[in-house]
PDB file of C-alpha atoms and ligand atoms in Angstrom:
ATOM      1  CA  MET A  21      -3.838 -12.473 -26.132  1.00 87.00           C
ATOM      2  CA  GLU A  22      -3.606  -8.868 -26.440  1.00 93.00           C
ATOM      3  CA  ILE A  23      -4.523  -6.950 -23.162  1.00 94.00           C
ATOM      4  CA  PRO A  24      -4.815  -3.570 -22.993  1.00 97.00           C
ATOM      5  CA  TYR A  25      -3.201  -1.687 -19.791  1.00 98.00           C
ATOM      6  CA  ILE A  26      -2.580   1.745 -18.597  1.00 98.00           C
ATOM      7  CA  LYS A  27       0.366   1.857 -16.280  1.00 98.00           C
ATOM      8  CA  MET A  28       0.212   4.380 -13.317  1.00 98.00           C
ATOM      9  CA  HIS A  29       2.292   5.275 -10.051  1.00 98.00           C
ATOM     10  CA  GLY A  30       2.005   6.614  -6.971  1.00 98.00           C
ATOM     11  CA  LEU A  31       5.156   8.404  -5.771  1.00 98.00           C
ATOM     12  CA  GLY A  32       7.085   5.756  -8.110  1.00 98.00           C
ATOM     13  CA  ASN A  33       5.322   2.630  -6.630  1.00 98.00           C
ATOM     14  CA  SER A  34       3.948   1.489 -10.076  1.00 98.00           C
ATOM     15  CA  TYR A  35       1.452  -1.019 -11.089  1.00 98.00           C
ATOM     16  CA  ILE A  36       0.016  -2.439 -14.405  1.00 98.00           C
ATOM     17  CA  TYR A  37      -3.849  -1.512 -14.328  1.00 98.00           C
ATOM     18  CA  LEU A  38      -6.122  -3.499 -16.166  1.00 98.00           C
ATOM     19  CA  ASP A  39      -9.933  -1.531 -16.461  1.00 98.00           C
ATOM     20  CA  LEU A  40     -12.108  -4.659 -16.159  1.00 98.00           C
ATOM     21  CA  PHE A  41     -15.031  -2.497 -16.931  1.00 98.00           C
ATOM     22  CA  GLN A  42     -13.813  -2.663 -20.603  1.00 97.00           C
ATOM     23  CA  PHE A  43     -13.272  -6.637 -20.789  1.00 96.00           C
ATOM     24  CA  GLU A  44     -12.894  -9.438 -18.620  1.00 95.00           C
ATOM     25  CA  ILE A  45      -9.955 -11.973 -17.815  1.00 96.00           C
ATOM     26  CA  GLU A  46      -9.904 -15.429 -16.415  1.00 96.00           C
ATOM     27  CA  GLU A  47      -9.380 -15.455 -12.636  1.00 97.00           C
ATOM     28  CA  ASP A  48      -7.030 -18.323 -12.792  1.00 97.00           C
ATOM     29  CA  GLN A  49      -4.849 -16.298 -15.052  1.00 96.00           C
ATOM     30  CA  LEU A  50      -4.398 -13.294 -12.716  1.00 97.00           C
ATOM     31  CA  ALA A  51      -1.427 -14.644 -10.776  1.00 98.00           C
ATOM     32  CA  THR A  52       0.846 -15.288 -13.866  1.00 96.00           C
ATOM     33  CA  LEU A  53      -0.273 -12.263 -15.457  1.00 97.00           C
ATOM     34  CA  ALA A  54       1.178 -10.135 -12.464  1.00 98.00           C
ATOM     35  CA  GLN A  55       4.118 -12.147 -12.660  1.00 97.00           C
ATOM     36  CA  GLU A  56       4.924 -11.575 -16.408  1.00 97.00           C
ATOM     37  CA  VAL A  57       3.695  -7.996 -16.680  1.00 97.00           C
ATOM     38  CA  SER A  58       6.081  -6.998 -13.736  1.00 98.00           C
ATOM     39  CA  ASN A  59       9.411  -8.310 -15.108  1.00 97.00           C
ATOM     40  CA  VAL A  60      11.177  -5.396 -16.010  1.00 96.00           C
ATOM     41  CA  ASN A  61      12.999  -7.632 -18.907  1.00 97.00           C
ATOM     42  CA  THR A  62      10.437  -9.843 -20.364  1.00 95.00           C
ATOM     43  CA  GLY A  63       7.319  -8.093 -19.333  1.00 96.00           C
ATOM     44  CA  ILE A  64       6.296  -4.579 -18.908  1.00 97.00           C
ATOM     45  CA  GLY A  65       7.980  -3.534 -15.627  1.00 98.00           C
ATOM     46  CA  SER A  66       6.248  -2.825 -12.220  1.00 98.00           C
ATOM     47  CA  ASP A  67       5.222  -3.541  -8.774  1.00 98.00           C
ATOM     48  CA  GLY A  68       2.659  -5.763  -9.729  1.00 98.00           C
ATOM     49  CA  LEU A  69      -1.213  -5.766 -11.285  1.00 98.00           C
ATOM     50  CA  ILE A  70      -4.056  -3.725 -10.477  1.00 98.00           C
ATOM     51  CA  LEU A  71      -7.433  -4.657 -11.569  1.00 98.00           C
ATOM     52  CA  ILE A  72      -9.964  -1.727 -11.663  1.00 98.00           C
ATOM     53  CA  HIS A  73     -13.491  -3.670 -11.846  1.00 98.00           C
ATOM     54  CA  PRO A  74     -17.200  -3.338 -11.700  1.00 98.00           C
ATOM     55  CA  SER A  75     -18.644  -3.509  -7.864  1.00 98.00           C
ATOM     56  CA  GLU A  76     -21.572  -4.252  -6.519  1.00 98.00           C
ATOM     57  CA  VAL A  77     -21.239  -2.171  -3.210  1.00 98.00           C
ATOM     58  CA  ALA A  78     -18.814   0.573  -4.485  1.00 98.00           C
ATOM     59  CA  GLU A  79     -18.438   2.939  -7.613  1.00 98.00           C
ATOM     60  CA  VAL A  80     -15.699   0.988  -8.550  1.00 98.00           C
ATOM     61  CA  GLY A  81     -13.569  -2.041  -6.968  1.00 98.00           C
ATOM     62  CA  MET A  82      -9.904  -2.687  -7.246  1.00 98.00           C
ATOM     63  CA  ARG A  83      -7.677  -5.890  -6.769  1.00 98.00           C
ATOM     64  CA  ILE A  84      -4.047  -5.671  -6.182  1.00 98.00           C
ATOM     65  CA  PHE A  85      -1.599  -8.484  -7.091  1.00 98.00           C
ATOM     66  CA  ASN A  86       2.124  -8.334  -5.962  1.00 98.00           C
ATOM     67  CA  LYS A  87       5.330  -8.850  -8.191  1.00 98.00           C
ATOM     68  CA  ASP A  88       5.479 -12.871  -7.110  1.00 98.00           C
ATOM     69  CA  GLY A  89       1.367 -12.874  -8.094  1.00 98.00           C
ATOM     70  CA  SER A  90       0.197 -13.208  -4.519  1.00 98.00           C
ATOM     71  CA  GLU A  91      -2.676 -11.136  -4.129  1.00 98.00           C
ATOM     72  CA  GLY A  92      -2.688  -8.194  -1.524  1.00 97.00           C
ATOM     73  CA  MET A  93      -5.778  -7.029   0.620  1.00 97.00           C
ATOM     74  CA  SER A  94      -5.317  -3.289  -0.146  1.00 97.00           C
ATOM     75  CA  CYS A  95      -2.935  -0.600  -1.654  1.00 98.00           C
ATOM     76  CA  GLY A  96      -2.588   2.923  -1.200  1.00 98.00           C
ATOM     77  CA  ASN A  97      -0.871   4.350  -4.082  1.00 98.00           C
ATOM     78  CA  GLY A  98      -3.135   1.909  -5.823  1.00 98.00           C
ATOM     79  CA  LEU A  99      -6.253   3.538  -4.479  1.00 98.00           C
ATOM     80  CA  ARG A 100      -5.157   6.978  -5.457  1.00 98.00           C
ATOM     81  CA  CYS A 101      -4.493   5.719  -8.895  1.00 98.00           C
ATOM     82  CA  THR A 102      -7.687   3.692  -9.281  1.00 98.00           C
ATOM     83  CA  ALA A 103      -9.446   7.419  -7.967  1.00 98.00           C
ATOM     84  CA  LYS A 104      -7.778   9.282 -10.735  1.00 97.00           C
ATOM     85  CA  TYR A 105      -8.164   6.884 -13.454  1.00 97.00           C
ATOM     86  CA  ALA A 106     -12.200   6.385 -12.648  1.00 97.00           C
ATOM     87  CA  TYR A 107     -12.607  10.180 -12.685  1.00 96.00           C
ATOM     88  CA  GLU A 108     -10.562  11.052 -15.472  1.00 95.00           C
ATOM     89  CA  TYR A 109     -12.073   8.105 -17.695  1.00 95.00           C
ATOM     90  CA  GLY A 110     -15.621   8.753 -16.645  1.00 95.00           C
ATOM     91  CA  ILE A 111     -16.373   5.625 -14.625  1.00 97.00           C
ATOM     92  CA  VAL A 112     -17.418   8.026 -11.825  1.00 97.00           C
ATOM     93  CA  ASP A 113     -18.961  11.514 -12.191  1.00 94.00           C
ATOM     94  CA  ARG A 114     -18.276  13.101  -9.218  1.00 95.00           C
ATOM     95  CA  PRO A 115     -14.596  13.931  -7.207  1.00 96.00           C
ATOM     96  CA  ASN A 116     -16.242  11.788  -3.905  1.00 98.00           C
ATOM     97  CA  PHE A 117     -16.937   8.414  -4.333  1.00 98.00           C
ATOM     98  CA  LYS A 118     -16.658   4.734  -2.520  1.00 98.00           C
ATOM     99  CA  ILE A 119     -13.455   2.314  -3.669  1.00 98.00           C
ATOM    100  CA  GLU A 120     -14.433  -1.463  -3.134  1.00 98.00           C
ATOM    101  CA  THR A 121     -11.047  -3.569  -1.744  1.00 98.00           C
ATOM    102  CA  LYS A 122     -10.676  -7.011  -0.644  1.00 98.00           C
ATOM    103  CA  ALA A 123      -9.759  -5.216   2.999  1.00 97.00           C
ATOM    104  CA  GLY A 124     -13.149  -3.214   2.664  1.00 97.00           C
ATOM    105  CA  ILE A 125     -14.548  -0.028   1.263  1.00 98.00           C
ATOM    106  CA  VAL A 126     -12.860   3.047   1.256  1.00 98.00           C
ATOM    107  CA  GLU A 127     -13.828   6.790   0.120  1.00 98.00           C
ATOM    108  CA  ALA A 128     -11.792   8.612  -2.318  1.00 98.00           C
ATOM    109  CA  GLU A 129     -11.715  12.465  -3.108  1.00 98.00           C
ATOM    110  CA  ILE A 130     -10.383  13.696  -5.784  1.00 97.00           C
ATOM    111  CA  LEU A 131      -8.778  17.486  -4.989  1.00 95.00           C
ATOM    112  CA  VAL A 132      -9.066  19.050  -8.542  1.00 91.00           C
ATOM    113  CA  GLU A 133      -7.514  22.776  -9.195  1.00 87.00           C
ATOM    114  CA  GLU A 134      -8.200  24.464 -12.600  1.00 85.00           C
ATOM    115  CA  GLY A 135      -9.587  21.402 -14.112  1.00 79.00           C
ATOM    116  CA  LYS A 136      -6.385  19.191 -13.155  1.00 84.00           C
ATOM    117  CA  VAL A 137      -6.496  16.302 -10.918  1.00 90.00           C
ATOM    118  CA  ASN A 138      -3.790  17.598  -8.245  1.00 91.00           C
ATOM    119  CA  ASP A 139      -4.051  15.098  -4.983  1.00 96.00           C
ATOM    120  CA  ILE A 140      -6.232  12.356  -4.067  1.00 98.00           C
ATOM    121  CA  THR A 141      -7.289  11.991  -0.354  1.00 98.00           C
ATOM    122  CA  VAL A 142      -8.350   8.441   0.753  1.00 98.00           C
ATOM    123  CA  ASN A 143     -10.202   7.300   3.792  1.00 98.00           C
ATOM    124  CA  MET A 144      -8.262   4.377   4.581  1.00 98.00           C
ATOM    125  CA  GLY A 145     -10.354   3.212   7.786  1.00 98.00           C
ATOM    126  CA  SER A 146      -9.210   2.621  11.001  1.00 98.00           C
ATOM    127  CA  PRO A 147      -6.179   0.305  11.699  1.00 98.00           C
ATOM    128  CA  ILE A 148      -6.392  -2.984  13.213  1.00 98.00           C
ATOM    129  CA  LEU A 149      -4.052  -3.499  15.910  1.00 98.00           C
ATOM    130  CA  ASN A 150      -4.963  -6.663  17.925  1.00 97.00           C
ATOM    131  CA  ARG A 151      -2.318  -9.396  17.528  1.00 97.00           C
ATOM    132  CA  SER A 152      -4.246 -12.104  16.105  1.00 96.00           C
ATOM    133  CA  ALA A 153      -5.779  -9.783  13.480  1.00 97.00           C
ATOM    134  CA  ILE A 154      -2.537  -8.295  12.271  1.00 97.00           C
ATOM    135  CA  PRO A 155      -2.294 -11.699  11.766  1.00 98.00           C
ATOM    136  CA  MET A 156       1.489 -11.953  14.167  1.00 98.00           C
ATOM    137  CA  LEU A 157       1.666 -15.337  16.110  1.00 97.00           C
ATOM    138  CA  GLY A 158       2.007 -14.918  19.955  1.00 92.00           C
ATOM    139  CA  ASP A 159       0.953 -15.661  23.604  1.00 86.00           C
ATOM    140  CA  ASP A 160      -1.864 -12.412  24.366  1.00 85.00           C
ATOM    141  CA  ASP A 161      -4.180 -10.518  21.950  1.00 88.00           C
ATOM    142  CA  LYS A 162      -3.360  -7.305  22.313  1.00 94.00           C
ATOM    143  CA  HIS A 163      -1.767  -4.632  20.493  1.00 97.00           C
ATOM    144  CA  VAL A 164       1.867  -5.400  19.670  1.00 98.00           C
ATOM    145  CA  ILE A 165       3.667  -2.135  20.389  1.00 98.00           C
ATOM    146  CA  ASN A 166       7.559  -2.209  20.633  1.00 98.00           C
ATOM    147  CA  GLU A 167       7.668  -5.731  21.525  1.00 97.00           C
ATOM    148  CA  ARG A 168      10.885  -7.279  21.452  1.00 96.00           C
ATOM    149  CA  PHE A 169      11.473  -8.804  18.021  1.00 97.00           C
ATOM    150  CA  ALA A 170      14.987 -11.204  18.080  1.00 96.00           C
ATOM    151  CA  ILE A 171      15.697 -12.338  14.642  1.00 92.00           C
ATOM    152  CA  GLY A 172      19.355 -13.487  13.654  1.00 83.00           C
ATOM    153  CA  ASP A 173      21.587 -12.022  16.233  1.00 87.00           C
ATOM    154  CA  ARG A 174      19.375  -8.764  15.744  1.00 93.00           C
ATOM    155  CA  ASP A 175      17.541  -7.742  18.807  1.00 94.00           C
ATOM    156  CA  LEU A 176      14.626  -5.457  17.267  1.00 97.00           C
ATOM    157  CA  HIS A 177      11.493  -3.827  18.257  1.00 98.00           C
ATOM    158  CA  VAL A 178       8.594  -4.425  16.343  1.00 98.00           C
ATOM    159  CA  THR A 179       5.110  -2.533  16.490  1.00 98.00           C
ATOM    160  CA  ALA A 180       2.332  -4.688  14.194  1.00 98.00           C
ATOM    161  CA  VAL A 181      -0.444  -2.763  12.208  1.00 98.00           C
ATOM    162  CA  SER A 182      -2.824  -3.934   9.530  1.00 98.00           C
ATOM    163  CA  MET A 183      -4.392  -1.443   7.324  1.00 98.00           C
ATOM    164  CA  GLY A 184      -6.160  -4.466   6.010  1.00 97.00           C
ATOM    165  CA  ASN A 185      -2.988  -5.934   4.990  1.00 98.00           C
ATOM    166  CA  PRO A 186      -0.298  -6.691   7.858  1.00 98.00           C
ATOM    167  CA  HIS A 187       2.763  -4.364   8.648  1.00 98.00           C
ATOM    168  CA  ALA A 188       5.852  -4.732  10.879  1.00 98.00           C
ATOM    169  CA  VAL A 189       7.176  -1.491  11.852  1.00 98.00           C
ATOM    170  CA  TYR A 190      10.658  -0.828  13.259  1.00 98.00           C
ATOM    171  CA  PHE A 191      12.231   2.046  14.579  1.00 98.00           C
ATOM    172  CA  VAL A 192      15.697   3.118  13.353  1.00 98.00           C
ATOM    173  CA  ASP A 193      18.130   5.952  14.063  1.00 97.00           C
ATOM    174  CA  ASP A 194      19.214   6.896  10.616  1.00 98.00           C
ATOM    175  CA  ILE A 195      17.306   5.797   7.573  1.00 98.00           C
ATOM    176  CA  GLU A 196      20.471   5.099   5.381  1.00 97.00           C
ATOM    177  CA  GLN A 197      21.356   2.423   7.877  1.00 96.00           C
ATOM    178  CA  ALA A 198      18.088   0.625   8.015  1.00 96.00           C
ATOM    179  CA  PRO A 199      18.737  -3.000   7.354  1.00 96.00           C
ATOM    180  CA  LEU A 200      16.113  -3.111   4.493  1.00 97.00           C
ATOM    181  CA  TYR A 201      17.810  -5.723   2.484  1.00 97.00           C
ATOM    182  CA  ASP A 202      19.166  -7.963   4.735  1.00 95.00           C
ATOM    183  CA  LEU A 203      16.390  -8.089   7.236  1.00 97.00           C
ATOM    184  CA  GLY A 204      13.514  -7.267   4.895  1.00 98.00           C
ATOM    185  CA  PRO A 205      12.869 -10.720   2.963  1.00 98.00           C
ATOM    186  CA  ILE A 206      13.771 -12.489   6.161  1.00 97.00           C
ATOM    187  CA  ILE A 207      11.102 -10.880   8.226  1.00 98.00           C
ATOM    188  CA  GLU A 208       8.930 -10.563   5.421  1.00 98.00           C
ATOM    189  CA  LYS A 209       8.504 -14.554   5.428  1.00 98.00           C
ATOM    190  CA  ASP A 210       9.220 -15.100   9.287  1.00 98.00           C
ATOM    191  CA  GLU A 211       6.661 -17.572  11.099  1.00 98.00           C
ATOM    192  CA  ARG A 212       5.665 -15.047  13.449  1.00 98.00           C
ATOM    193  CA  PHE A 213       3.722 -13.363  10.773  1.00 98.00           C
ATOM    194  CA  PRO A 214       1.518 -16.635   9.417  1.00 98.00           C
ATOM    195  CA  GLU A 215       0.098 -14.508   5.862  1.00 98.00           C
ATOM    196  CA  GLY A 216       3.708 -13.104   5.508  1.00 98.00           C
ATOM    197  CA  VAL A 217       4.032  -9.340   6.118  1.00 98.00           C
ATOM    198  CA  ASN A 218       5.322  -5.972   4.835  1.00 98.00           C
ATOM    199  CA  VAL A 219       8.307  -4.722   6.674  1.00 98.00           C
ATOM    200  CA  GLU A 220       8.490  -0.995   7.422  1.00 98.00           C
ATOM    201  CA  PHE A 221      11.885   1.044   8.857  1.00 98.00           C
ATOM    202  CA  ILE A 222      11.309   4.835   9.899  1.00 98.00           C
ATOM    203  CA  GLU A 223      13.240   7.553  11.266  1.00 98.00           C
ATOM    204  CA  VAL A 224      11.468   9.715  13.323  1.00 98.00           C
ATOM    205  CA  LEU A 225      12.478  13.570  12.709  1.00 98.00           C
ATOM    206  CA  SER A 226       9.789  15.449  14.555  1.00 97.00           C
ATOM    207  CA  GLU A 227       6.216  14.989  15.571  1.00 96.00           C
ATOM    208  CA  ASN A 228       5.131  15.641  11.833  1.00 97.00           C
ATOM    209  CA  GLU A 229       7.924  14.329   9.757  1.00 98.00           C
ATOM    210  CA  LEU A 230       9.337  10.579   9.328  1.00 98.00           C
ATOM    211  CA  ASN A 231      11.602   9.135   7.082  1.00 98.00           C
ATOM    212  CA  PHE A 232      10.542   5.799   5.466  1.00 98.00           C
ATOM    213  CA  ARG A 233      11.946   2.761   4.058  1.00 98.00           C
ATOM    214  CA  VAL A 234       9.821  -0.517   2.827  1.00 98.00           C
ATOM    215  CA  TRP A 235      10.256  -4.136   1.785  1.00 98.00           C
ATOM    216  CA  GLU A 236       6.649  -5.181   0.573  1.00 98.00           C
ATOM    217  CA  ARG A 237       5.414  -8.652   0.993  1.00 98.00           C
ATOM    218  CA  GLY A 238       5.500  -9.926  -2.481  1.00 98.00           C
ATOM    219  CA  SER A 239       7.246  -7.087  -4.185  1.00 98.00           C
ATOM    220  CA  GLY A 240      10.559  -6.328  -2.158  1.00 98.00           C
ATOM    221  CA  VAL A 241      11.681  -2.885  -2.157  1.00 98.00           C
ATOM    222  CA  THR A 242       9.267  -0.585  -3.524  1.00 98.00           C
ATOM    223  CA  GLN A 243       9.761   3.318  -3.930  1.00 98.00           C
ATOM    224  CA  ALA A 244       6.819   4.042  -2.040  1.00 98.00           C
ATOM    225  CA  CYS A 245       3.973   1.879   0.037  1.00 98.00           C
ATOM    226  CA  GLY A 246       0.423   3.985   0.762  1.00 98.00           C
ATOM    227  CA  THR A 247      -0.769   1.522   3.197  1.00 98.00           C
ATOM    228  CA  GLY A 248       2.859   1.193   4.845  1.00 98.00           C
ATOM    229  CA  ALA A 249       2.624   4.897   5.486  1.00 98.00           C
ATOM    230  CA  CYS A 250      -0.609   4.576   7.064  1.00 98.00           C
ATOM    231  CA  ALA A 251       1.002   1.980   9.497  1.00 98.00           C
ATOM    232  CA  ALA A 252       3.818   4.038   9.849  1.00 98.00           C
ATOM    233  CA  ALA A 253       2.351   6.989  11.289  1.00 98.00           C
ATOM    234  CA  VAL A 254       0.203   5.103  13.456  1.00 98.00           C
ATOM    235  CA  ALA A 255       3.196   3.235  14.940  1.00 98.00           C
ATOM    236  CA  SER A 256       5.012   6.843  15.715  1.00 98.00           C
ATOM    237  CA  ILE A 257       1.426   7.715  17.599  1.00 98.00           C
ATOM    238  CA  LEU A 258       1.092   4.307  19.193  1.00 98.00           C
ATOM    239  CA  ASN A 259       4.759   5.029  20.342  1.00 98.00           C
ATOM    240  CA  ASN A 260       4.134   8.614  21.606  1.00 97.00           C
ATOM    241  CA  ASN A 261       6.471  10.102  19.135  1.00 97.00           C
ATOM    242  CA  ALA A 262       3.897  11.747  17.197  1.00 97.00           C
ATOM    243  CA  ARG A 263      -0.087  12.970  18.202  1.00 97.00           C
ATOM    244  CA  LYS A 264      -3.363  11.849  16.506  1.00 98.00           C
ATOM    245  CA  ASN A 265      -5.336  14.531  14.722  1.00 98.00           C
ATOM    246  CA  GLU A 266      -2.246  16.043  13.371  1.00 98.00           C
ATOM    247  CA  THR A 267      -0.959  15.597   9.752  1.00 98.00           C
ATOM    248  CA  ILE A 268       2.363  13.338   9.311  1.00 98.00           C
ATOM    249  CA  THR A 269       4.531  13.926   6.179  1.00 98.00           C
ATOM    250  CA  VAL A 270       5.948  10.768   5.875  1.00 98.00           C
ATOM    251  CA  HIS A 271       8.984  10.880   3.064  1.00 98.00           C
ATOM    252  CA  LEU A 272       9.305   7.953   1.187  1.00 98.00           C
ATOM    253  CA  LEU A 273      11.753   7.020  -1.481  1.00 97.00           C
ATOM    254  CA  GLY A 274       9.449   8.534  -4.209  1.00 97.00           C
ATOM    255  CA  GLY A 275       8.237  11.128  -2.243  1.00 98.00           C
ATOM    256  CA  ASP A 276       5.903  12.668   0.793  1.00 98.00           C
ATOM    257  CA  LEU A 277       2.669  11.253   1.478  1.00 98.00           C
ATOM    258  CA  GLN A 278       0.408  13.360   4.245  1.00 98.00           C
ATOM    259  CA  ILE A 279      -1.295  11.145   6.659  1.00 98.00           C
ATOM    260  CA  LYS A 280      -3.546  11.755   9.723  1.00 98.00           C
ATOM    261  CA  TRP A 281      -5.028   9.525  12.219  1.00 98.00           C
ATOM    262  CA  ASP A 282      -8.090  11.246  13.464  1.00 98.00           C
ATOM    263  CA  GLU A 283     -10.043  11.287  16.856  1.00 97.00           C
ATOM    264  CA  ASN A 284     -13.128   9.038  14.725  1.00 98.00           C
ATOM    265  CA  ASP A 285     -10.077   6.404  14.469  1.00 98.00           C
ATOM    266  CA  GLN A 286     -10.177   7.443  10.322  1.00 98.00           C
ATOM    267  CA  VAL A 287      -6.655   7.021   9.166  1.00 98.00           C
ATOM    268  CA  TRP A 288      -6.624   9.540   5.978  1.00 98.00           C
ATOM    269  CA  MET A 289      -3.539   9.276   3.021  1.00 98.00           C
ATOM    270  CA  THR A 290      -3.285  12.357   0.674  1.00 98.00           C
ATOM    271  CA  GLY A 291      -0.533  12.358  -2.304  1.00 98.00           C
ATOM    272  CA  GLY A 292      -0.440  12.580  -6.196  1.00 97.00           C
ATOM    273  CA  ALA A 293      -1.050   9.936  -8.600  1.00 98.00           C
ATOM    274  CA  ASP A 294       0.263   9.593 -12.398  1.00 97.00           C
ATOM    275  CA  ILE A 295      -0.620   8.067 -15.661  1.00 97.00           C
ATOM    276  CA  ILE A 296       2.579   6.855 -17.310  1.00 98.00           C
ATOM    277  CA  ALA A 297       1.179   5.056 -20.641  1.00 98.00           C
ATOM    278  CA  THR A 298      -1.413   2.838 -22.124  1.00 97.00           C
ATOM    279  CA  GLY A 299      -0.746   0.670 -24.335  1.00 97.00           C
ATOM    280  CA  VAL A 300      -1.497  -3.469 -25.265  1.00 97.00           C
ATOM    281  CA  TYR A 301       0.467  -6.291 -23.696  1.00 96.00           C
ATOM    282  CA  GLN A 302       1.059  -9.261 -25.905  1.00 93.00           C
ATOM    283  CA  PHE A 303      -0.149 -12.266 -22.733  1.00 89.00           C
ATOM    284  CA  HIS A 304       1.637 -15.496 -23.925  1.00 80.00           C
ATOM    285  CA  ILE A 305      -0.848 -17.997 -22.004  1.00 71.00           C
TER     286      ILE A 305
HETATM  287  N1  API B 415       2.389  -0.816  -2.423  1.00 57.95           N
HETATM  288  C1  API B 415       1.364  -1.116  -1.704  1.00 57.95           C
HETATM  289  C2  API B 415       0.878  -1.845  -0.756  1.00 57.95           C
HETATM  290  C3  API B 415       0.787  -3.378  -1.210  1.00 57.95           C
HETATM  291  C4  API B 415       0.883  -4.279   0.028  1.00 57.95           C
HETATM  292  C5  API B 415       1.037  -5.829  -0.680  1.00 57.95           C
HETATM  293  N2  API B 415       2.689  -5.763  -0.624  1.00 57.95           N
HETATM  294  C6  API B 415       0.907  -6.624   0.186  1.00 57.95           C
HETATM  295  O1  API B 415       0.051  -6.546   1.318  1.00 57.95           O
HETATM  296  O2  API B 415       1.065  -8.075   0.106  1.00 57.95           O
HETATM  297  C7  API B 415       0.483   0.277  -1.113  1.00 57.95           C
HETATM  298  O3  API B 415       0.493   1.154  -1.938  1.00 57.95           O
HETATM  299  O4  API B 415      -0.182   0.319  -0.334  1.00 57.95           O
END
C-alpha cells in the first residue's frame, strides 16, 4: 500500500506526517505504521508518526504516535510543524488558527518574514499540576514539586507537570552528567506513573536559561521535546528558579525554544519547524 508522507522536524525531533485531508487510513493500522516508518533501517526513520487531519472544532487536527506505536496526547514540535504545513500547503488561509489535539485545542501563530515562515508560536494552554491529573500515584492530590523520588539506590527529587501529556522533571547540576540513558527508561515505566511518563533532566543556567535533555515516553532520547520544554520551564518557575511572564530560553540538543508561562496561566512556546522531504512509503500491511 503506497502512502504519501512528509518528513518534518522541530529542532531535530522528526516525525513522518500524513496529510489526511488528501487520503484516509484505517485506525487499526496506525500503531503498526508508526513502528514501521520510525525504523531508521527498514523504514524512513523518525521519532514517530503524526496525522494532520480534518477537525470539526478547529481549522486542523493533529494526532501523534510514538516510535513504539503508542499514541501521545500532544506534541509541541509536532504542533509547530503541523502549523507550518497547514499554512504553506493551503489548509489554512491565515497565520493565526486553532489546532485540535487529544489534549485539547491550541492556538498557533505563524510568524512570517518576507513571505517565509520563520518561527511559530503556540499557546500550549495551562499546565496541569494536580498529582491525580498528571497522573502520578501518591497519598494526596496536591502539586508534585521537588518531591523525594527514590529510584534504585538514587535519591532524586521530581517535579511533575502535564501539558496534556505527563512529564517528570529532575534538576541536575551538570546536564552532561544527567542519568538520561540509565534512569530515563526506568522512570518512563515506573509504577508511580500509571500511564508512563516523559522524563526531563534540566540544568538551571539562570532565571532565563535552562539546559535540557529528554527521554521520551515511547520514543527514548530525542533531540527535542516541545511539551517537555514547556514542562521544564513551568518546573523551574515552581521551584523559584525562574519567574512567570518572563521568556525562558530552553537549550535542547537540537536547538533553542522560547517558553513563557504568563499571568493568565497560559504557556507559550516559540520555535522553528522545517520540512525535510516528501515521498511515498511502501506500507507492508
Ligand atoms: N516530542 C513531543 C512530545 C511527545 C510526547 C510523547 N512522547 C508522549 O507524551 O507519549 C513534543 O515535542 O512535545
